[in-house]
Amino acid sequence: MIYQDSKTLLEVRGLRATVNGIEILKGIDLTVRSGEVHAIMGTNGSGKSTFAKVLAGHNAYKVTGGSVTFEGNDLFGLEPEERARAGLFLAFQYPIEIPGVANSHFLRLAYNTVQAQRGRDELDPLEFEDFVREKMKLLEMNPDFLDRGVNEGFSGGEKKRNEILQMALLEPRLAILDETDSGLDIDALRIVTNGVNQLANKDNAIILVTHYQRLLNYIEPDYVHVMTAGRIIKTGGKALALDLEARGYDWVGVEQRDAAGA
Amino acid sequence: MSVSMVTAGSYLETLLQGQPRLPSSPLAWLNQLRADAVDRAGTLKVPPTRDEEWRFTDISPLAKLSFQPVRAVSSLQTADVERFCPEEAAIRLVFIDGVYAPRLSTPSNEATDLGLVVTNLSSAVSAHATAIEPHLGRHAGFQDNVFAALNTAFLHDGALIIAPRNAAVEKPVHLLFVATQKEAASHPRCLLIAESGSAVTVVEDYVALQEEAYVTNAVTEIALADNARVDHIRVQRDSTEAFHIANCAVSLARASRYQSVSVALGARISRYNLNVRLAAEGAECAVDGLALITGRQLADTHTCIDHAQPHGVSRQSHKCIVDGAAHAVFNGKIMVRPGAQRTDSSQSSRNLLLNAKARVDTKPQLEIFADDVKCAHGATVGQLDNEEIFYLKSRGLSEIAARNLLTYAFGAEIIDRISIASLKHRLEQTVLEQTRKN
């Protein structure tokens, strides 16, 4: 939701990035204020997942230009773990499996790391167990998932729920959800998006990276951005997503080229 | 490749010292078996690295030590070995430097334990001769195996377990082999007979009280009758100065199931040969292993899963975590014999190198002589995965914490398959401590 006088969380200016020497992001500008929900839409290969990974600090991507500040601080001066502790969260498109580490252990480790950063008390395993079970209700998750290896043998939908559970535990200022809707059936989509909606408040912000408008029926964006070839070429309100759904991505590019030619 | 020669004569003579002093058995066949093994050991050589089966494992340092037969019986108390004993196991046999220690052991009581036999071989050999004869020395052949021949030459005592027909033995049986003497050579022997429909869990555990050089040369034979189930946990936590050589032979009858987790932590040089023969239809085995080594350790695991009959299932996951200048070797043969149709087999060998000087040699080996089978295998050697590290860092974990957790997880995946909670916990702690870096 757009609030008056809300605080700027993320300020992206002219961001350029390469992977293996190939430029993927070619000058991105984006401002995200607290309380807002932004959707970044685009075809496969448009650079939207790269954008998400660059913000989170993946070392396969090299930032070659531009700047990003997060709550006023230079984001690129921070290691990935420091960004996480500062309140940036990426829900992965393909969360990895870590057999051998109990999910509860991993969740508690992440939770306590971020708590310590915020000067709050850490929880011991028993206290955490109660705490996390409560959070799991939000995502209608079976507590059995605590005892299994991290994402081990989880279905696509279960992995996504586990990602949003982490978001619920870490309470980020800015959450970037990378294709969180992919691979979800309607029931799972409803549960996951309901969880996200309950976590959204006036002090945090969400960036939804998605290919489909479907997700936006469940999480209402304040802004919709269309990304093509490493740039945001159009920004609008929720209605833009419906246009994209009806007309595809091609017309945006055409309109843009016409405007450039005029 | 460096070829090293071992002077077989002096070395074997040293190891065979003391053999003639063994008391003869009341059983003629056992005396004969022993005599055959002595003869055979006399003609076999300690394998040099020219031998394909020992290509990566140079055991010449073994010959440089003058090993002694075990000296006088130790005066260890229960308190000295208590820390090695999982609380879940009420029945336990303890061997000190290969010699049975009745004072520290709690054998089974046949009357109250549903006919379960867990005792030392020499005291039971006459009473259970009929049960023992078809198995002892019949599974672990010594014709072309000098260490099995040596062990059999010394065959006098050992651990005997007989799980009677249809008995589901609830509590695990613990076989504890404690090394206390420097330069001692011991030859532990275990025989496990799982009668039809029985189920039993056995922990075969090798420990040391101090960091000394000694040699353990073990042979274990496990025979599963129809529908029997054996859960075999093998923990080798010998001194990092020691030599540990072991042969385990498992034979599976119809629809029986053998499950094993073997963990190699200790020894300067260790070699574990595991041969599992699916000798009848519908047998199943799950064979998992973890070697966690560092410094100048060498851990060599050779397994052979032999599908001799149709409808067999085998699953194998072997992992090595190698730090320092240590060297791990895995050779995993899967044999599918003619007629063993509908065999379903999978094998994976995954290896983690934590140091530039660490080394792994892995060799999955499939030999398939039947046409209607499903066999999958794969091997990886590498460092930690960049995506996994990033995932953990994106949740606030430092680089070091992420690496430690992933290394731990790599080993814990195998440890997790151990069915005894306290032992699992203990070994997880060991993995945690040994893989943690600051």
XYZ file of C-alpha atoms in Angstrom:
700
model
C 0.000 0.000 0.000
C 1.219 3.514 -0.767
C 1.556 5.678 2.325
C 2.182 9.385 2.537
C 5.651 10.317 3.800
C 6.817 6.743 3.829
C 10.530 6.023 4.091
C 12.602 5.080 1.059
C 13.944 1.554 1.529
C 15.574 0.821 -1.789
C 16.967 3.221 -4.323
C 18.328 1.704 -7.537
C 20.016 4.046 -10.033
C 21.388 3.008 -13.425
C 22.225 -0.495 -12.237
C 24.268 -2.536 -14.664
C 25.476 -6.099 -14.110
C 27.139 -8.884 -16.047
C 27.380 -12.639 -15.713
C 30.327 -14.372 -17.395
C 31.123 -11.094 -19.112
C 27.661 -10.775 -20.666
C 25.707 -7.714 -19.677
C 22.291 -8.708 -18.330
C 21.205 -5.583 -16.461
C 21.544 -2.493 -18.606
C 20.611 0.396 -16.407
C 17.805 -0.189 -13.926
C 16.102 2.553 -11.959
C 13.711 1.693 -9.171
C 12.595 3.269 -5.925
C 10.814 1.235 -3.275
C 9.308 2.879 -0.189
C 8.085 1.185 2.947
C 4.579 -0.176 2.726
C 4.742 -0.721 -1.022
C 4.349 -3.845 -3.110
C 6.136 -3.807 -6.449
C 5.756 -6.392 -9.180
C 8.520 -6.837 -11.722
C 7.218 -8.670 -14.729
C 8.915 -9.793 -17.872
C 9.613 -12.688 -20.180
C 12.222 -15.336 -19.491
C 15.680 -13.888 -19.957
C 14.581 -10.308 -19.390
C 16.903 -10.046 -16.377
C 14.362 -9.994 -13.567
C 15.808 -12.967 -11.657
C 19.308 -11.573 -12.193
C 18.126 -8.331 -10.639
C 16.873 -10.257 -7.596
C 20.169 -12.164 -7.232
C 22.266 -9.006 -7.663
C 20.342 -7.332 -4.868
C 20.904 -10.358 -2.620
C 24.619 -10.408 -3.485
C 25.196 -13.566 -5.509
C 28.872 -13.696 -6.468
C 28.266 -15.002 -9.984
C 27.029 -11.531 -10.964
C 29.313 -8.577 -11.352
C 27.989 -5.088 -10.826
C 29.479 -2.893 -13.557
C 27.637 0.364 -13.054
C 25.086 2.353 -11.110
C 24.271 2.399 -7.429
C 21.906 0.797 -4.956
C 21.193 2.098 -1.494
C 19.255 0.161 1.091
C 17.885 2.339 3.871
C 20.414 4.937 2.818
C 23.458 2.638 2.917
C 25.470 1.424 -0.058
C 24.140 -2.087 -0.626
C 27.241 -3.192 -2.520
C 29.404 -2.441 0.487
C 27.691 -5.331 2.252
C 28.302 -9.082 1.987
C 25.225 -11.225 1.266
C 24.963 -12.228 4.930
C 25.217 -8.586 6.009
C 22.410 -7.665 3.640
C 20.290 -10.424 5.144
C 21.026 -9.209 8.665
C 20.235 -5.657 7.572
C 16.766 -6.816 6.551
C 16.952 -7.827 2.909
C 15.400 -11.165 2.062
C 15.307 -13.184 -1.132
C 12.798 -16.001 -1.485
C 14.498 -18.287 -3.995
C 12.934 -19.521 -7.178
C 14.701 -22.851 -6.670
C 15.479 -23.282 -2.957
C 18.316 -25.737 -2.453
C 18.087 -28.988 -0.521
C 20.462 -29.636 2.359
C 20.084 -33.256 3.450
C 21.757 -33.868 6.793
C 20.675 -30.574 8.378
C 17.306 -30.608 10.104
C 15.060 -27.822 8.866
C 14.389 -26.732 12.451
C 18.129 -26.402 13.078
C 18.632 -24.320 9.941
C 15.643 -22.075 10.653
C 16.800 -21.457 14.204
C 20.347 -20.707 13.067
C 19.072 -18.119 10.570
C 16.590 -16.682 13.061
C 19.143 -16.334 15.854
C 21.730 -14.783 13.533
C 19.313 -12.049 12.543
C 18.014 -11.639 16.100
C 21.541 -11.170 17.402
C 22.111 -8.480 14.784
C 19.028 -6.671 15.995
C 20.134 -6.888 19.595
C 17.280 -9.196 20.493
C 17.328 -12.435 22.453
C 18.159 -15.671 20.719
C 15.925 -18.677 21.262
C 17.028 -22.097 22.452
C 15.748 -25.148 20.569
C 12.687 -25.621 22.790
C 11.628 -21.979 22.740
C 12.192 -21.848 19.012
C 10.107 -24.979 18.457
C 7.039 -23.268 19.939
C 7.736 -20.049 18.085
C 8.208 -21.639 14.678
C 5.177 -23.903 15.038
C 3.057 -20.828 15.494
C 4.517 -19.280 12.341
C 3.952 -22.494 10.416
C 0.226 -22.235 11.017
C 0.259 -19.142 8.855
C 1.399 -21.303 5.937
C -0.641 -24.369 6.898
C 2.603 -26.327 7.160
C 2.798 -29.687 8.871
C 5.240 -29.549 11.829
C 6.857 -32.710 10.403
C 8.692 -30.418 8.031
C 10.813 -29.267 10.964
C 12.391 -32.667 11.423
C 13.229 -33.289 7.794
C 16.409 -32.136 6.084
C 16.243 -28.577 4.748
C 13.938 -28.795 1.714
C 14.906 -32.453 1.412
C 12.356 -34.232 -0.705
C 9.958 -31.279 -0.375
C 7.583 -30.762 -3.296
C 7.803 -27.492 -5.230
C 4.964 -26.032 -3.188
C 6.456 -27.180 0.106
C 9.767 -25.530 -0.750
C 8.014 -22.243 -1.485
C 6.116 -22.429 1.787
C 9.398 -23.028 3.556
C 10.793 -19.895 1.899
C 7.878 -17.786 3.104
C 8.230 -19.368 6.541
C 11.776 -17.995 6.586
C 10.415 -14.618 5.613
C 7.971 -14.827 8.511
C 10.806 -15.680 10.911
C 13.339 -13.136 9.696
C 10.873 -10.246 9.345
C 12.794 -8.473 6.579
C 12.380 -4.802 5.700
C 12.473 -5.713 2.038
C 11.455 -9.119 0.696
C 12.157 -10.071 -2.903
C 10.065 -13.026 -3.964
C 11.587 -14.608 -7.052
C 8.931 -16.521 -9.030
C 7.325 -17.633 -5.800
C 4.221 -18.606 -7.771
C 5.991 -20.955 -10.181
C 5.144 -24.599 -9.724
C 2.315 -23.922 -7.281
C -1.157 -25.343 -7.688
C -4.112 -23.122 -6.852
C -4.407 -24.267 -3.230
C -0.725 -23.789 -2.545
C -0.770 -20.425 -4.303
C -3.632 -19.288 -2.088
C -1.855 -20.409 1.080
C 1.518 -18.934 0.154
C 0.114 -15.593 -0.989
C -2.142 -15.378 2.039
C 0.992 -15.796 4.164
C 2.780 -13.039 2.278
C -0.202 -10.690 2.623
C -0.281 -11.207 6.350
C 3.416 -10.374 6.592
C 3.114 -7.157 4.594
C 2.816 -4.009 6.690
C 3.496 -0.309 6.477
C 7.117 -0.683 7.589
C 8.250 -3.254 5.077
C 8.108 -3.658 1.326
C 7.833 -6.487 -1.144
C 9.170 -6.952 -4.656
C 7.412 -9.712 -6.549
C 9.353 -11.047 -9.503
C 6.970 -12.949 -11.710
C 6.217 -14.048 -15.198
C 2.463 -14.291 -14.764
C -0.295 -11.936 -13.785
C -1.969 -14.775 -11.858
C 0.079 -14.062 -8.731
C -1.154 -10.475 -8.691
C -4.737 -11.656 -8.240
C -3.637 -12.789 -4.808
C -1.077 -10.143 -3.852
C -2.139 -6.735 -5.029
C 0.777 -4.626 -6.269
C 0.994 -0.854 -5.965
C 3.328 -0.693 -8.949
C 3.892 -2.981 -11.885
C 7.181 -2.713 -13.786
C 7.854 -4.372 -17.095
C 11.406 -5.510 -17.652
C 12.796 -6.249 -21.077
C 16.418 -6.833 -22.044
C 17.780 -5.675 -18.709
C 15.776 -2.463 -18.357
C 12.502 -1.433 -16.811
C 10.703 -0.093 -19.855
C 7.303 0.616 -18.418
C 5.830 1.256 -15.009
C 2.157 1.400 -14.146
C -0.455 0.392 -11.622
C -2.211 -2.917 -11.197
C -4.059 -2.458 -14.488
C -0.783 -2.800 -16.394
C -0.531 -6.413 -15.315
C -3.979 -7.097 -16.736
C -2.975 -5.511 -20.032
C 0.103 -7.726 -20.131
C -2.038 -10.766 -19.455
C -4.432 -9.850 -22.267
C -1.948 -8.604 -24.836
C 1.350 -10.315 -24.012
C 4.715 -8.619 -23.522
C 5.335 -7.704 -27.152
C 3.140 -4.614 -27.315
C 5.050 -2.944 -24.472
C 8.225 -3.159 -26.477
C 6.474 -1.885 -29.614
C 4.967 1.039 -27.747
C 8.361 1.819 -26.271
C 10.091 1.731 -29.645
C 7.377 3.962 -31.137
C 7.880 6.429 -28.338
C 11.642 6.355 -28.869
C 11.210 6.869 -32.618
C 8.757 9.740 -32.228
C 52.634 -44.548 -9.898
C 55.018 -45.594 -7.183
C 55.416 -49.307 -6.755
C 56.400 -50.498 -3.354
C 57.490 -53.938 -2.471
C 56.922 -55.494 0.856
C 59.142 -58.287 1.973
C 56.453 -60.815 2.559
C 58.550 -63.276 4.483
C 59.593 -61.259 7.503
C 56.329 -59.441 7.777
C 54.076 -62.476 7.651
C 56.342 -64.376 9.967
C 55.993 -61.584 12.457
C 52.259 -61.616 12.200
C 52.077 -65.400 12.378
C 54.078 -65.435 15.592
C 52.079 -66.884 18.360
C 49.725 -68.735 16.078
C 51.099 -72.203 16.964
C 50.422 -71.494 20.633
C 46.668 -71.378 20.073
C 44.874 -74.207 21.810
C 43.375 -76.693 19.417
C 39.636 -76.777 19.079
C 37.511 -79.806 19.997
C 36.102 -79.505 16.480
C 38.129 -81.218 13.800
C 36.754 -79.046 10.990
C 37.770 -75.896 12.795
C 41.320 -77.173 13.317
C 41.415 -78.065 9.644
C 40.150 -74.626 8.612
C 42.849 -73.008 10.691
C 45.566 -75.279 9.301
C 44.435 -74.507 5.745
C 44.577 -70.802 6.507
C 48.090 -71.084 7.955
C 49.196 -72.860 4.798
C 47.512 -70.320 2.608
C 48.914 -67.349 4.510
C 52.361 -68.836 4.036
C 52.022 -68.760 0.259
C 50.307 -65.380 -0.127
C 52.151 -62.101 -0.250
C 51.283 -58.809 1.243
C 49.804 -56.999 -1.739
C 52.036 -54.347 -3.321
C 50.545 -51.318 -5.064
C 51.146 -53.108 -8.368
C 48.163 -55.244 -7.382
C 45.146 -53.502 -8.974
C 43.079 -54.081 -5.832
C 45.678 -52.216 -3.779
C 46.676 -49.628 -6.325
C 46.116 -46.620 -4.118
C 46.853 -48.160 -0.777
C 50.488 -48.603 -0.003
C 50.657 -50.724 3.117
C 54.428 -50.963 3.196
C 54.591 -48.828 6.401
C 52.916 -51.781 8.084
C 55.991 -53.903 7.463
C 58.275 -51.351 9.093
C 56.792 -51.984 12.502
C 57.604 -55.052 14.512
C 54.260 -56.268 15.690
C 53.984 -58.376 18.784
C 51.402 -60.922 19.711
C 49.057 -59.566 22.357
C 50.604 -59.556 25.815
C 49.025 -60.361 29.157
C 45.338 -59.722 29.644
C 44.542 -56.126 30.411
C 43.128 -54.921 33.690
C 40.629 -52.486 32.202
C 37.543 -51.656 34.201
C 34.032 -51.012 32.930
C 34.562 -47.315 33.626
C 37.431 -47.253 31.116
C 35.210 -48.255 28.232
C 31.867 -46.882 29.349
C 32.108 -43.795 27.161
C 32.154 -45.994 24.065
C 28.960 -47.808 24.980
C 25.614 -46.710 23.538
C 23.044 -46.715 26.326
C 20.515 -48.500 24.096
C 22.649 -51.648 23.973
C 22.220 -53.947 26.961
C 23.978 -56.883 25.387
C 27.652 -56.301 24.811
C 30.824 -58.220 24.096
C 34.086 -56.449 24.784
C 37.426 -57.542 23.353
C 40.651 -55.985 24.569
C 43.385 -56.144 21.945
C 41.397 -58.938 20.352
C 41.010 -60.978 23.556
C 37.566 -61.546 24.991
C 37.038 -59.663 28.264
C 34.264 -61.479 30.143
C 34.398 -59.024 33.054
C 33.439 -56.132 30.787
C 30.903 -58.035 28.725
C 27.220 -58.709 29.165
C 26.441 -61.667 26.923
C 22.892 -62.687 26.209
C 20.950 -64.988 28.447
C 19.371 -67.508 26.127
C 16.572 -68.232 28.536
C 15.421 -64.630 28.948
C 16.504 -63.247 25.591
C 14.186 -65.389 23.429
C 16.970 -67.757 22.469
C 19.263 -64.995 21.247
C 22.882 -66.072 21.366
C 25.464 -63.364 21.899
C 28.616 -64.794 23.346
C 32.260 -65.397 22.651
C 32.913 -67.967 20.001
C 35.247 -70.252 21.929
C 32.842 -70.820 24.784
C 29.929 -71.506 22.427
C 31.623 -73.378 19.667
C 30.774 -76.840 20.952
C 27.192 -76.109 21.983
C 26.403 -74.403 18.686
C 28.699 -76.374 16.399
C 25.903 -77.391 14.026
C 24.781 -73.823 13.545
C 28.316 -72.480 13.200
C 29.900 -75.004 10.893
C 28.052 -74.041 7.685
C 29.067 -70.408 8.138
C 32.348 -69.930 9.953
C 35.063 -69.406 7.378
C 32.593 -70.191 4.571
C 31.699 -66.639 3.554
C 34.974 -64.800 3.952
C 37.240 -66.752 1.650
C 40.984 -66.584 2.172
C 42.288 -68.247 -0.964
C 43.394 -64.938 -2.443
C 43.222 -62.720 0.595
C 46.252 -62.742 2.826
C 44.596 -60.783 5.619
C 41.553 -63.048 5.770
C 43.958 -66.012 5.731
C 45.921 -64.544 8.638
C 42.779 -63.847 10.595
C 41.529 -67.375 10.001
C 44.913 -68.795 10.977
C 44.407 -67.119 14.343
C 40.766 -68.109 14.607
C 40.278 -69.147 18.176
C 37.830 -66.763 19.724
C 35.583 -63.963 18.567
C 32.025 -62.768 18.720
C 29.140 -65.057 17.968
C 25.610 -63.850 17.427
C 22.744 -66.123 16.526
C 19.361 -64.451 16.115
C 16.899 -67.323 16.367
C 14.120 -67.990 13.912
C 11.457 -65.261 13.783
C 12.930 -63.391 16.741
C 12.798 -59.645 16.480
C 15.665 -58.579 18.694
C 14.629 -55.212 19.995
C 17.813 -53.823 21.478
C 21.024 -53.453 19.543
C 23.952 -55.746 20.220
C 27.250 -53.973 20.790
C 30.576 -55.561 19.869
C 33.355 -53.401 21.216
C 36.968 -53.921 20.206
C 39.338 -51.877 22.329
C 42.979 -51.409 21.400
C 45.302 -50.687 24.313
C 48.712 -52.066 23.394
C 51.382 -50.493 21.279
C 52.533 -52.611 18.354
C 50.084 -55.375 19.130
C 48.501 -57.301 16.303
C 44.956 -58.500 16.871
C 42.637 -60.509 14.691
C 39.036 -59.881 15.716
C 36.489 -62.285 14.326
C 32.702 -61.950 14.254
C 30.072 -64.351 13.092
C 26.457 -63.277 12.863
C 23.843 -65.814 11.911
C 20.380 -64.374 11.378
C 17.994 -67.287 11.176
C 14.911 -67.096 8.998
C 12.528 -64.280 9.803
C 14.767 -62.824 12.519
C 15.721 -59.175 12.851
C 18.761 -57.875 14.681
C 20.859 -54.721 14.953
C 24.581 -55.068 15.552
C 27.177 -52.413 16.216
C 30.724 -53.427 15.397
C 32.877 -50.831 17.059
C 36.673 -50.388 16.990
C 38.127 -47.935 19.473
C 41.493 -47.043 20.981
C 42.386 -45.831 24.436
C 45.439 -43.984 23.241
C 47.195 -42.875 20.083
C 49.453 -45.827 19.402
C 50.527 -47.801 16.386
C 48.990 -51.265 16.296
C 47.329 -53.448 13.738
C 43.780 -54.688 13.705
C 42.981 -57.346 11.154
C 39.287 -58.155 11.431
C 37.007 -60.574 9.668
C 33.244 -60.493 9.997
C 30.850 -62.966 8.459
C 27.124 -62.345 8.317
C 24.646 -64.890 7.070
C 21.003 -63.971 6.609
C 18.495 -66.768 6.156
C 15.167 -66.273 4.341
C 13.337 -63.086 5.342
C 15.932 -62.155 7.938
C 16.869 -58.539 8.544
C 20.209 -57.312 9.755
C 21.087 -53.754 10.573
C 24.872 -53.561 10.770
C 26.577 -50.454 12.042
C 30.324 -50.394 11.800
C 32.367 -47.708 13.468
C 36.115 -47.600 13.024
C 37.527 -45.051 15.439
C 40.972 -46.550 15.821
C 44.062 -44.563 16.746
C 45.282 -42.373 13.891
C 48.619 -44.194 14.165
C 47.043 -47.608 13.702
C 46.535 -49.946 10.798
C 43.047 -51.261 10.373
C 42.344 -53.973 7.873
C 38.949 -55.594 7.736
C 37.054 -58.023 5.603
C 33.320 -58.393 5.910
C 31.388 -60.972 3.942
C 27.603 -60.976 3.896
C 25.392 -63.605 2.381
C 21.688 -62.978 1.792
C 19.075 -65.664 1.374
C 15.608 -65.202 -0.129
C 13.852 -61.908 0.617
C 16.303 -61.046 3.356
C 17.487 -57.509 3.930
C 20.903 -56.267 4.970
C 21.372 -52.672 5.896
C 24.719 -51.230 6.861
C 26.300 -47.949 7.736
C 30.058 -47.964 8.112
C 31.935 -44.985 9.414
C 35.712 -44.684 9.151
C 37.227 -41.999 11.338
C 40.478 -43.418 12.624
C 43.593 -45.312 11.594
C 46.687 -44.132 9.804
C 45.857 -46.615 7.069
C 42.561 -48.434 6.873
C 41.193 -50.834 4.371
C 37.646 -52.154 4.524
C 36.522 -54.837 2.114
C 32.798 -55.433 2.148
C 31.374 -58.201 0.030
C 27.623 -58.560 -0.067
C 26.225 -61.485 -1.958
C 22.544 -61.482 -2.842
C 22.497 -65.239 -3.118
C 18.755 -65.801 -3.516
C 15.754 -64.118 -5.084
C 14.352 -60.895 -3.774
C 17.225 -60.047 -1.442
C 17.845 -56.420 -0.625
C 20.734 -54.441 0.716
C 21.414 -50.825 1.601
C 25.108 -50.199 2.067
C 26.231 -46.760 3.140
C 29.586 -45.445 4.175
C 31.342 -42.357 5.384
C 35.066 -41.762 5.652
C 36.038 -38.626 7.532
C 39.792 -38.243 7.553
C 42.528 -35.652 7.854
C 46.259 -35.285 8.391
C 48.094 -38.110 6.683
C 45.337 -40.683 7.029
C 44.396 -43.068 4.275
C 40.961 -44.703 4.230
C 40.295 -47.261 1.538
C 36.874 -48.844 1.109
C 36.365 -51.630 -1.386
C 32.858 -52.971 -1.737
C 31.378 -55.606 -3.960
C 27.642 -56.076 -4.198
C 27.050 -59.300 -5.999
C 23.592 -59.805 -7.509
C 23.619 -63.535 -8.075
C 19.855 -64.080 -8.319
C 16.829 -62.226 -9.770
C 14.776 -59.449 -8.195
C 17.565 -58.171 -5.995
C 17.676 -54.585 -4.832
C 20.810 -52.750 -3.760
C 21.303 -49.170 -2.678
C 24.677 -47.707 -1.924
C 25.787 -44.258 -0.919
C 29.420 -43.751 -0.040
C 30.857 -40.424 1.028
C 34.304 -39.180 1.898
C 35.243 -35.920 3.575
C 38.949 -35.444 3.165
C 40.968 -32.726 4.841
C 44.693 -32.115 5.350
C 46.878 -34.284 3.152
C 44.646 -37.296 3.677
C 43.690 -39.719 0.959
C 40.403 -41.567 0.531
C 39.836 -44.442 -1.816
C 36.546 -45.945 -2.867
C 36.151 -48.858 -5.195
C 32.566 -50.014 -5.524
C 31.842 -52.965 -7.685
C 28.308 -53.936 -8.592
C 28.117 -57.358 -10.141
C 24.941 -58.539 -11.857
C 25.372 -62.163 -12.791
C 23.726 -63.913 -15.729
C 20.143 -64.695 -14.768
C 19.944 -62.010 -12.069
C 17.107 -60.373 -13.988
C 15.060 -57.546 -12.563
C 17.982 -56.407 -10.503
C 17.505 -52.870 -9.271
C 20.736 -51.255 -8.186
C 21.952 -47.776 -7.526
C 25.259 -46.518 -6.272
C 26.615 -43.099 -5.568
C 30.060 -41.979 -4.502
C 30.287 -38.388 -3.350
C 33.456 -36.824 -2.117
C 34.301 -33.558 -0.515
C 37.831 -32.215 -0.519
C 38.519 -29.594 2.128
C 42.166 -28.985 1.395
C 44.258 -28.561 -1.745
C 46.478 -31.424 -0.551
C 43.590 -33.792 0.093
C 42.999 -36.541 -2.404
C 40.253 -38.941 -3.429
C 40.321 -41.828 -5.827
C 36.896 -43.211 -6.598
C 36.090 -46.022 -8.939
C 32.525 -47.200 -9.408
C 32.585 -50.448 -11.296
C 29.542 -52.036 -12.904
C 29.739 -55.533 -14.303
C 26.387 -56.500 -15.754
C 25.713 -59.858 -17.341
C 21.910 -59.783 -17.383
C 19.767 -57.745 -19.773
C 16.657 -56.813 -17.808
C 18.155 -54.722 -15.041
C 18.095 -51.206 -13.688
C 21.482 -49.945 -12.578
C 22.415 -46.374 -11.846
C 25.656 -45.040 -10.540
C 27.431 -41.759 -10.192
C 30.493 -40.236 -8.654
C 31.360 -36.671 -7.765
C 34.473 -35.135 -6.296
C 34.484 -31.526 -5.357
C 34.368 -28.636 -3.020
C 31.254 -27.164 -1.474
C 28.581 -25.952 -3.824
C 28.533 -22.204 -4.453
C 24.723 -22.065 -4.691
C 24.342 -23.817 -1.347
C 26.768 -21.396 0.293
C 24.902 -18.441 -1.191
C 21.578 -19.772 0.029
C 22.841 -19.938 3.604
C 24.562 -16.559 3.414
C 21.343 -15.036 2.127
C 19.829 -16.156 5.434
C 22.415 -14.294 7.452
C 24.994 -17.052 8.015
C 28.622 -16.033 7.638
C 30.750 -17.665 4.973
C 32.482 -19.815 7.598
C 29.233 -20.794 9.305
C 27.741 -21.704 5.928
C 30.756 -23.812 4.979
C 30.818 -25.546 8.343
C 27.134 -26.334 8.172
C 27.336 -27.736 4.653
C 30.375 -29.846 5.442
C 28.657 -31.171 8.516
C 25.506 -31.866 6.529
C 27.467 -33.760 3.922
C 28.605 -36.243 6.562
C 25.485 -36.144 8.686
C 23.385 -37.421 5.799
C 25.085 -40.805 6.228
C 25.235 -40.676 10.040
C 21.492 -39.977 10.078
C 20.893 -43.483 8.792
C 22.227 -44.995 11.999
C 19.262 -46.372 13.910
C 20.717 -45.953 17.421
C 20.020 -42.457 18.678
C 22.886 -42.082 21.166
C 25.482 -43.412 18.750
C 24.108 -41.224 15.992
C 24.314 -38.206 18.252
C 27.854 -39.046 19.320
C 29.023 -39.432 15.735
C 27.258 -36.254 14.650
C 29.210 -34.431 17.340
C 32.414 -35.978 16.019
C 31.599 -34.834 12.487
C 30.727 -31.392 13.795
C 33.993 -31.067 15.716
C 36.150 -32.476 12.986
C 34.714 -30.397 10.157
C 34.409 -27.103 12.002
C 36.826 -24.410 10.925
C 37.224 -20.959 12.347
